[in-house]
Amino acid sequence: SKTGGQLRIPGLLVIDTPGHEIFSNLRMRGGSAADIAILLVDVLKGLENQTMESIEILKARRVPFLVALNKVDMIRGWRKDTAGGKGSVPLAAALKQQPPEWNDELEERLYNVVGGLSKAGFQAEAFYRIKDFRKQVSIVPVSARYGVGIPELLAGIGLLLLFALAMTAIGVWLGLVVPSVEVAQQVSFTVLFPITFVSNVFVPPSSLPSWLQ
């Protein structure tokens, strides 16, 4: 605004918040600004204190998110030739190449994360076993080092964006026809779309341009 120019963002703006426990304020700011979120979890460490803090931030602000369960290549038995130096590799193809003991440990660690999310009030599951993406949080096992699982992670982000777009449209409609925030939230939760982040995109009529009101 000071220079008279315009800022145009032709795609996604990714805010990478630090995971160290001392950066609580930055995580709070990032969670407040986000439309969707990717919760990065170390498969060997599981849900740490700062991870639970981030979950509470997202929960309080009703930000839809998915979990990227990273460093699966650090689980014992990982075959390093999985990626083959070809960039991003679909997870399904990588899983088939791993030994049974690796898959067993992945399942154990994955369900530790599922249990932690359950305690925080979220239903979660590995993305390839989810039956209803509106009600369950997707967990995508990935290896950032080898590019494994990145195609599935991008697909999950695409789903979140579609949900966010749908919720924005519903929120604008509610803002036009319902004069009360409380009533709009009740309508959205019980009638239109039973997802907790509907109220996050509620738009009151007073905030819209006069021609749109």
Short mmCIF file of C-alpha atoms in Angstrom, two decimals:
data_model
loop_
_atom_site.label_atom_id
_atom_site.label_comp_id
_atom_site.label_asym_id
_atom_site.label_seq_id
_atom_site.Cartn_x
_atom_site.Cartn_y
_atom_site.Cartn_z
CA SER A 1 0.00 0.00 0.00
CA LYS A 2 2.94 2.37 0.64
CA THR A 3 4.34 1.92 -2.86
CA GLY A 4 1.01 1.87 -4.63
CA GLY A 5 1.70 -1.60 -6.03
CA GLN A 6 -0.32 -4.81 -5.86
CA LEU A 7 0.68 -8.17 -4.40
CA ARG A 8 -0.56 -11.11 -6.43
CA ILE A 9 0.02 -14.68 -5.28
CA PRO A 10 -0.68 -17.13 -8.12
CA GLY A 11 -0.59 -20.22 -5.91
CA LEU A 12 -0.16 -21.40 -2.34
CA LEU A 13 1.69 -19.36 0.26
CA VAL A 14 3.37 -21.83 2.62
CA ILE A 15 4.26 -20.60 6.11
CA ASP A 16 6.89 -22.89 7.62
CA THR A 17 6.72 -22.51 11.40
CA PRO A 18 9.66 -23.83 13.49
CA GLY A 19 9.07 -26.97 15.50
CA HIS A 20 11.39 -26.24 18.41
CA GLU A 21 9.51 -25.87 21.68
CA ILE A 22 10.76 -22.30 22.33
CA PHE A 23 8.96 -20.92 19.24
CA SER A 24 5.41 -21.09 20.62
CA ASN A 25 4.60 -17.55 19.55
CA LEU A 26 5.54 -18.22 15.92
CA ARG A 27 3.39 -21.36 15.86
CA MET A 28 0.50 -19.34 17.26
CA ARG A 29 0.91 -16.73 14.52
CA GLY A 30 1.20 -19.34 11.79
CA GLY A 31 -1.87 -21.20 13.00
CA SER A 32 -3.86 -17.97 13.15
CA ALA A 33 -3.00 -17.06 9.55
CA ALA A 34 -3.52 -20.49 7.98
CA ASP A 35 -6.49 -21.60 5.89
CA ILE A 36 -5.25 -25.20 5.92
CA ALA A 37 -2.30 -26.82 7.68
CA ILE A 38 0.16 -29.69 7.32
CA LEU A 39 1.18 -31.06 10.71
CA LEU A 40 4.67 -32.51 10.32
CA VAL A 41 5.34 -35.41 12.70
CA ASP A 42 8.57 -37.38 13.11
CA VAL A 43 7.55 -41.05 12.87
CA LEU A 44 10.22 -42.03 15.39
CA LYS A 45 9.25 -39.40 17.98
CA GLY A 46 5.48 -39.32 17.55
CA LEU A 47 3.38 -36.50 18.98
CA GLU A 48 5.69 -34.32 21.05
CA ASN A 49 4.66 -31.50 23.39
CA GLN A 50 5.04 -28.85 20.69
CA THR A 51 3.03 -31.05 18.31
CA MET A 52 0.14 -31.19 20.78
CA GLU A 53 0.44 -27.43 21.20
CA SER A 54 0.10 -26.98 17.43
CA ILE A 55 -2.92 -29.29 17.38
CA GLU A 56 -4.62 -27.21 20.07
CA ILE A 57 -3.93 -24.04 18.06
CA LEU A 58 -5.46 -25.56 14.93
CA LYS A 59 -8.37 -26.94 16.94
CA ALA A 60 -9.12 -23.58 18.59
CA ARG A 61 -9.15 -21.84 15.21
CA ARG A 62 -10.92 -24.68 13.40
CA VAL A 63 -8.19 -24.98 10.77
CA PRO A 64 -8.51 -28.18 8.69
CA PHE A 65 -5.24 -30.10 8.61
CA LEU A 66 -3.58 -33.35 7.64
CA VAL A 67 -0.58 -35.13 9.16
CA ALA A 68 2.64 -35.75 7.25
CA LEU A 69 4.30 -38.66 9.08
CA ASN A 70 7.87 -38.01 8.04
CA LYS A 71 11.14 -39.97 8.15
CA VAL A 72 9.63 -43.37 7.39
CA ASP A 73 12.99 -44.16 5.80
CA MET A 74 14.48 -44.15 9.33
CA ILE A 75 12.43 -47.16 10.40
CA ARG A 76 14.55 -50.28 10.61
CA GLY A 77 14.54 -52.40 7.48
CA TRP A 78 13.93 -49.58 5.00
CA ARG A 79 15.19 -50.44 1.53
CA LYS A 80 17.20 -47.47 0.31
CA ASP A 81 16.73 -48.36 -3.35
CA THR A 82 12.99 -47.64 -3.10
CA ALA A 83 13.16 -44.17 -4.62
CA GLY A 84 15.59 -45.14 -7.33
CA GLY A 85 16.68 -41.52 -7.74
CA LYS A 86 13.61 -40.66 -9.79
CA GLY A 87 12.10 -37.97 -7.57
CA SER A 88 8.67 -38.30 -5.98
CA VAL A 89 7.49 -41.90 -5.53
CA PRO A 90 3.90 -43.01 -4.80
CA LEU A 91 3.61 -44.49 -1.34
CA ALA A 92 1.80 -47.63 -2.52
CA ALA A 93 4.72 -48.55 -4.76
CA ALA A 94 7.23 -47.95 -1.96
CA LEU A 95 5.29 -50.01 0.60
CA LYS A 96 5.30 -53.06 -1.64
CA GLN A 97 9.09 -53.00 -1.76
CA GLN A 98 9.58 -52.93 2.02
CA PRO A 99 10.06 -56.06 4.17
CA PRO A 100 7.20 -57.22 6.46
CA GLU A 101 8.99 -56.13 9.65
CA TRP A 102 9.25 -52.58 8.32
CA ASN A 103 5.53 -52.47 7.55
CA ASP A 104 4.73 -53.85 11.00
CA GLU A 105 6.73 -51.13 12.74
CA LEU A 106 5.21 -48.44 10.55
CA GLU A 107 1.72 -49.63 11.51
CA GLU A 108 2.65 -49.59 15.21
CA ARG A 109 4.05 -46.08 15.08
CA LEU A 110 1.18 -44.86 12.92
CA TYR A 111 -1.38 -46.06 15.44
CA ASN A 112 0.51 -44.34 18.25
CA VAL A 113 -0.17 -41.12 16.35
CA VAL A 114 -3.81 -42.13 15.80
CA GLY A 115 -4.17 -42.66 19.55
CA GLY A 116 -2.63 -39.28 20.35
CA LEU A 117 -4.95 -37.50 17.94
CA SER A 118 -7.91 -39.36 19.43
CA LYS A 119 -7.03 -37.99 22.88
CA ALA A 120 -6.99 -34.51 21.33
CA GLY A 121 -10.51 -35.06 19.98
CA PHE A 122 -9.77 -36.04 16.37
CA GLN A 123 -10.59 -39.20 14.45
CA ALA A 124 -7.57 -40.06 12.32
CA GLU A 125 -6.38 -42.84 10.07
CA ALA A 126 -3.83 -43.59 7.38
CA PHE A 127 -5.13 -41.84 4.27
CA TYR A 128 -5.41 -45.11 2.32
CA ARG A 129 -7.86 -46.49 4.91
CA ILE A 130 -10.06 -43.43 5.36
CA LYS A 131 -13.72 -43.91 4.48
CA ASP A 132 -14.92 -40.35 5.05
CA PHE A 133 -12.45 -37.51 4.50
CA ARG A 134 -14.92 -35.04 6.02
CA LYS A 135 -14.77 -36.66 9.45
CA GLN A 136 -11.28 -38.13 9.72
CA VAL A 137 -7.83 -36.56 9.70
CA SER A 138 -5.55 -38.01 7.02
CA ILE A 139 -2.15 -39.34 8.04
CA VAL A 140 0.24 -39.59 5.09
CA PRO A 141 3.50 -41.51 5.67
CA VAL A 142 6.29 -39.74 3.78
CA SER A 143 10.03 -39.65 3.36
CA ALA A 144 11.15 -36.14 2.55
CA ARG A 145 14.63 -37.51 1.93
CA TYR A 146 13.60 -39.94 -0.80
CA GLY A 147 10.42 -38.24 -2.03
CA VAL A 148 8.21 -41.17 -1.04
CA GLY A 149 4.57 -40.31 -0.36
CA ILE A 150 4.81 -36.78 -1.77
CA PRO A 151 2.19 -37.39 -4.52
CA GLU A 152 -0.30 -38.58 -1.87
CA LEU A 153 0.53 -35.61 0.35
CA LEU A 154 -0.18 -33.21 -2.50
CA ALA A 155 -3.47 -35.00 -3.19
CA GLY A 156 -4.42 -34.59 0.48
CA ILE A 157 -3.66 -30.89 0.31
CA GLY A 158 -5.88 -30.67 -2.75
CA LEU A 159 -8.76 -32.24 -0.82
CA LEU A 160 -8.32 -29.76 2.02
CA LEU A 161 -8.40 -26.89 -0.45
CA LEU A 162 -11.65 -28.19 -1.96
CA PHE A 163 -13.21 -28.44 1.50
CA ALA A 164 -11.99 -24.95 2.38
CA LEU A 165 -13.49 -23.58 -0.85
CA ALA A 166 -16.80 -25.29 -0.16
CA MET A 167 -16.86 -23.98 3.40
CA THR A 168 -16.08 -20.46 2.23
CA ALA A 169 -19.02 -20.55 -0.19
CA ILE A 170 -21.34 -21.82 2.54
CA GLY A 171 -19.98 -19.22 4.95
CA VAL A 172 -20.66 -16.38 2.53
CA TRP A 173 -24.20 -17.67 1.97
CA LEU A 174 -24.79 -17.85 5.71
CA GLY A 175 -23.47 -14.34 6.12
CA LEU A 176 -25.99 -13.12 3.57
CA VAL A 177 -29.09 -14.84 4.93
CA VAL A 178 -28.50 -15.24 8.68
CA PRO A 179 -28.07 -12.06 10.77
CA SER A 180 -26.70 -13.77 13.90
CA VAL A 181 -23.32 -15.48 14.26
CA GLU A 182 -24.71 -17.84 16.90
CA VAL A 183 -27.65 -18.87 14.73
CA ALA A 184 -25.41 -19.32 11.71
CA GLN A 185 -23.09 -21.60 13.66
CA GLN A 186 -26.01 -23.74 14.87
CA VAL A 187 -27.42 -23.98 11.35
CA SER A 188 -24.06 -24.90 9.88
CA PHE A 189 -23.30 -27.53 12.50
CA THR A 190 -26.70 -29.25 12.53
CA VAL A 191 -28.11 -28.78 9.02
CA LEU A 192 -25.76 -27.69 6.27
CA PHE A 193 -22.43 -29.35 6.90
CA PRO A 194 -21.49 -31.10 10.16
CA ILE A 195 -17.84 -30.12 10.13
CA THR A 196 -16.34 -28.11 12.96
CA PHE A 197 -14.52 -25.60 10.80
CA VAL A 198 -17.66 -24.25 9.08
CA SER A 199 -17.91 -21.39 11.55
CA ASN A 200 -14.30 -20.46 10.82
CA VAL A 201 -15.36 -19.11 7.42
CA PHE A 202 -18.58 -17.39 8.53
CA VAL A 203 -18.89 -13.98 6.94
CA PRO A 204 -21.27 -11.49 8.64
CA PRO A 205 -23.20 -9.18 6.27
CA SER A 206 -21.65 -6.07 7.85
CA SER A 207 -18.19 -7.11 6.64
CA LEU A 208 -19.25 -7.38 2.99
CA PRO A 209 -19.13 -4.50 0.46
CA SER A 210 -22.35 -2.46 0.36
CA TRP A 211 -23.20 -3.58 -3.18
CA LEU A 212 -22.96 -7.24 -2.11
CA GLN A 213 -25.04 -6.66 1.05
#
